[in-house]
Coordinates of C-alpha atoms in Angstrom, one line a residue:
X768 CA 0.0 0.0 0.0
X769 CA 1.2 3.6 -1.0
X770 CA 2.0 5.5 2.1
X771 CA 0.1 8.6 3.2
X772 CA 3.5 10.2 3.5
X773 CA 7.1 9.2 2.3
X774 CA 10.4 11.3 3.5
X775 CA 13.5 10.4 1.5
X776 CA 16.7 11.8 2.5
X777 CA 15.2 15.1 2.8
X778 CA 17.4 18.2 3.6
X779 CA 16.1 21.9 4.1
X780 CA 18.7 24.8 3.8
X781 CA 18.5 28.1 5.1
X782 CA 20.6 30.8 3.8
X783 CA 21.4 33.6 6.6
X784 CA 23.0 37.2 6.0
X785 CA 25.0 38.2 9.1
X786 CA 25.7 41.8 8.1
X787 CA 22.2 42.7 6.6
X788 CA 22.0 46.6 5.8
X789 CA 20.4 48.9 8.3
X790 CA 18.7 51.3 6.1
X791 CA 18.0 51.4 2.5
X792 CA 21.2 54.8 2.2
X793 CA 23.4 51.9 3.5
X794 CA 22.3 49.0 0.9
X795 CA 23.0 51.9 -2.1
X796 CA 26.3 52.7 -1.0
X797 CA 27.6 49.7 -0.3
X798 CA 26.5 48.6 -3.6
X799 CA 28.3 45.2 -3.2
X800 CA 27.2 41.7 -3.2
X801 CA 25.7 40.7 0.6
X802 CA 28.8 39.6 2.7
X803 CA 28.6 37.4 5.6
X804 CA 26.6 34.8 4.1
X805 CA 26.2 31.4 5.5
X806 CA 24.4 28.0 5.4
X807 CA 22.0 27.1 8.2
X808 CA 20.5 23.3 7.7
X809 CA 17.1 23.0 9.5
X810 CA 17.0 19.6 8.9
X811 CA 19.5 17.1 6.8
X812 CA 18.8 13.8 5.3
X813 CA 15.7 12.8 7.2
X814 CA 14.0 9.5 5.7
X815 CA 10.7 8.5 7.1
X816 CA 7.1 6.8 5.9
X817 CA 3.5 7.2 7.4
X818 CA 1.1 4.7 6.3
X819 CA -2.4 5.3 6.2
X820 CA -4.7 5.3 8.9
X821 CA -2.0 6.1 11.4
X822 CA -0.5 9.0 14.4
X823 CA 2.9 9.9 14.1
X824 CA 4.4 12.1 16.8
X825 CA 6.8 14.3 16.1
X826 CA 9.8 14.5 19.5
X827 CA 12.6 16.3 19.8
X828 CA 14.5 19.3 21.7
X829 CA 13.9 23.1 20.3
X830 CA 15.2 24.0 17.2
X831 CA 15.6 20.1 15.9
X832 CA 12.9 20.6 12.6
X833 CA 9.9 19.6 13.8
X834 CA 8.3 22.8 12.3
X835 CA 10.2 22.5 9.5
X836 CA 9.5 18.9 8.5
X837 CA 5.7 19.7 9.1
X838 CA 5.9 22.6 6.8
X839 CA 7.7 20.5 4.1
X840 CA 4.9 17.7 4.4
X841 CA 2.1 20.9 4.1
X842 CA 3.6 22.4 1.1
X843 CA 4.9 25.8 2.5
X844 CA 8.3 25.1 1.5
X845 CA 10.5 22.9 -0.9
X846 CA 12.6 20.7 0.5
X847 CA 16.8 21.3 -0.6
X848 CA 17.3 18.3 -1.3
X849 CA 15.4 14.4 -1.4
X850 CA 12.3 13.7 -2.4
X851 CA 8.9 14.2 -0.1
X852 CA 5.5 13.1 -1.3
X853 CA 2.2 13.6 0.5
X854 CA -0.7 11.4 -0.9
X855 CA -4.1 13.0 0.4
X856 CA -5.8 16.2 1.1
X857 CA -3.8 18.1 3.7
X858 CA -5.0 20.1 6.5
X859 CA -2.7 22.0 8.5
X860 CA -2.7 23.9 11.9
X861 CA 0.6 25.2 11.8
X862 CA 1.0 28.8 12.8
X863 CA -1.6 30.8 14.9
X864 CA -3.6 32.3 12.5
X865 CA -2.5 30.4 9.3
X866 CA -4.6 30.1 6.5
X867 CA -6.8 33.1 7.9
X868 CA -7.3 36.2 6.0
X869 CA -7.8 38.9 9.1
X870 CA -10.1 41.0 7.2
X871 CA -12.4 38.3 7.1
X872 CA -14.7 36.9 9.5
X873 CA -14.6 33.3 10.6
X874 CA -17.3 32.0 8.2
X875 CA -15.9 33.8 5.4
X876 CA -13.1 31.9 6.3
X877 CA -14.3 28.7 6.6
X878 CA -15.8 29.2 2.8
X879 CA -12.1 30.2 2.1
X880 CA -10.1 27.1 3.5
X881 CA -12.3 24.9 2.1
X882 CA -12.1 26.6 -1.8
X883 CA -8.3 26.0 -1.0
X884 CA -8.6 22.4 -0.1
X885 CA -10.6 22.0 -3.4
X886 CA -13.8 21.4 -1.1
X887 CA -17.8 22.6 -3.0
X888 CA -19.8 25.3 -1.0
X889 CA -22.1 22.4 -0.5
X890 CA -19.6 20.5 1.5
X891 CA -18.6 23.2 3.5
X892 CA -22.0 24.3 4.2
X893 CA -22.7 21.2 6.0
X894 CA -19.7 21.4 7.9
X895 CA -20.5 25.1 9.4
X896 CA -23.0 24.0 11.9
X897 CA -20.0 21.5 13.5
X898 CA -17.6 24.5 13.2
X899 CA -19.8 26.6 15.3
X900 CA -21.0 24.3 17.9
X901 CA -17.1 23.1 18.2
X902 CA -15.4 26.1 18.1
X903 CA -17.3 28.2 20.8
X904 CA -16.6 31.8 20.1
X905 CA -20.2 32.9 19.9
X906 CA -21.0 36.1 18.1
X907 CA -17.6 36.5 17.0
X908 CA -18.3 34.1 14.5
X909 CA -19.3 37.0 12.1
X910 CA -16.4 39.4 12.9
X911 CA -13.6 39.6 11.2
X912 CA -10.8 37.0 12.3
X913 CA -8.2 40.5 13.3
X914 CA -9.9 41.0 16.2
X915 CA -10.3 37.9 17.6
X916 CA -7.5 36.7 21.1
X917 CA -5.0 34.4 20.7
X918 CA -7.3 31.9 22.9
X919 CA -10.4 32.2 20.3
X920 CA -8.2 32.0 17.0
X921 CA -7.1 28.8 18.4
X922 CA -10.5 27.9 18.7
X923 CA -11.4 28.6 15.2
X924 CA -8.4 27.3 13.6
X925 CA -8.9 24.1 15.1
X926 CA -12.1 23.7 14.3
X927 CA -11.5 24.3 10.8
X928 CA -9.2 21.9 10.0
X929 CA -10.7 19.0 12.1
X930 CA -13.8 19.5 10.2
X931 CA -13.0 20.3 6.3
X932 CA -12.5 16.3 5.4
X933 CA -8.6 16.0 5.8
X934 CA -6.8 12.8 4.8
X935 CA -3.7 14.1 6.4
X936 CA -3.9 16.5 9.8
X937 CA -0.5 18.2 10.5
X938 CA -0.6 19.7 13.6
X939 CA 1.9 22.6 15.9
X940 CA 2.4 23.2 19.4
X941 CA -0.5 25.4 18.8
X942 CA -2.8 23.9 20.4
X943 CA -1.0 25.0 23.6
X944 CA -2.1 28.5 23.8
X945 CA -6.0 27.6 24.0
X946 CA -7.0 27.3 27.9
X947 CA -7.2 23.3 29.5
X948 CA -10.6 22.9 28.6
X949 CA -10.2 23.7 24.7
X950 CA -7.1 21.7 25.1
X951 CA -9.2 18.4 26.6
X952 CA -12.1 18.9 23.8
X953 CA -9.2 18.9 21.1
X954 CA -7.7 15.9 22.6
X955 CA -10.7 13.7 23.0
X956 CA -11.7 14.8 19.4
X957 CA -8.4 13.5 18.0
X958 CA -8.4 10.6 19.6
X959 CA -11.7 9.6 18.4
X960 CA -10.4 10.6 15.0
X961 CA -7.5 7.6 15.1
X962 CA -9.3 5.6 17.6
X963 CA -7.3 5.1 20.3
X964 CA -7.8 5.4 24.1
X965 CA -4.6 6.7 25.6
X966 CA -5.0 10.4 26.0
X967 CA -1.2 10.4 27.8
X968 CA -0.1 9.9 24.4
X969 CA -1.2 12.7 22.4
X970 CA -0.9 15.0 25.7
X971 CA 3.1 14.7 25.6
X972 CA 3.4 14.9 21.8
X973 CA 2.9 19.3 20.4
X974 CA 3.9 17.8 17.1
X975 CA 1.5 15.5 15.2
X976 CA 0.9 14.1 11.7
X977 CA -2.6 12.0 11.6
X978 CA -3.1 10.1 8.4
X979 CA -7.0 9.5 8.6
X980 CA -7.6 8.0 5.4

């Protein structure tokens, strides 16, 4: 069977400038190429498969590549090097905020996130209802996104992408900044989503992929 997700010798490369100008009269005289350029590797030759129907956990000390190698697998950046392929619709709660447009309001962006996942109005529709009653942010439903707290964004995001039909759920630390009892809902809904019953698992691990189909 071909797996949900297959990592193969995959290396990311950042490229950092140490001696950045400080203002734009600095960049025109120096006039020069950008000195003080180096390589930073977020990660290097990771190899790795998910199979479907399964929870991968993501462990490992600050500034290892968890974040990285999620963003890799959700299509926010190439990978350097190897070869990465992601078989299923992808639904990703990355960043606080991400995906959002902050003009919008939360059902605006619902209709959005869905049109991006290549999900009809029809679908969606019939997913609003569970958004609401998940989500909990009451009249702020129709405001736009920008004014929501870190605590209610959280809220919405997560609703979102538990709800728009993913075959592949990537998820952050995120879920850290909602308060315990969001936390607990998000925890019992996940594990009803792959079926287990060990909540001490998913309650040690911020960084998650669940392939669901």
């Amino acid at each position: 069977m071909k797996p949900a997700i297959s990592v193969q010798q995959v290396s990311k490369r950042y490229r950092i400038q140490r001696d950045r100008p400080k203002s734009l009269k600095e960049a025109a005289v120096r006039r020069s190429k950008p000195q003080g350029l180096s390589d930073f590797w977020a990660l290097k030759d990771v190899s790795l498969g998910i199979r479907k129907g399964s929870f991968f956990g993501l462990v490992g000390h600050n500034g290892s590549g968890k974040t990285t190698l999620l963003k890799l697998m959700a299509g926010i950046h190439k990978p350097t090097s190897g070869q990465l392929q992601v078989n299923g619709r992808v639904s990703a709660l990355l960043e606080l905020g991400s995906g959002f447009h902050p003009e919008l309001s939360g059902r605006e962006n619902i209709f959005l996130n869905g049109a991006i996942l290549g999900l009809s109005r029809k679908e969606m529709e019939r997913a609003v209802d569970q958004i609401i009653d998940f989500s909990v942010i009451g009249d702020f439903f129709d405001a736009p996104v920008k004014i929501l707290s870190c605590g209610l964004y959280v809220r919405l995001g997560f609703a979102v992408a538990v709800h728009v039909a993913p075959e592949i759920l990537l998820i952050d630390e995120v879920i850290a900044v909602g308060d315990e009892a969001f936390q607990r809902k998000c925890l019992e809904h996940l594990l009803s989503l792959i079926h287990i019953s060990e909540p001490t698992r998913l309650r040690r691990i911020s960084y998650a992929v669940f392939c669901l189909k």
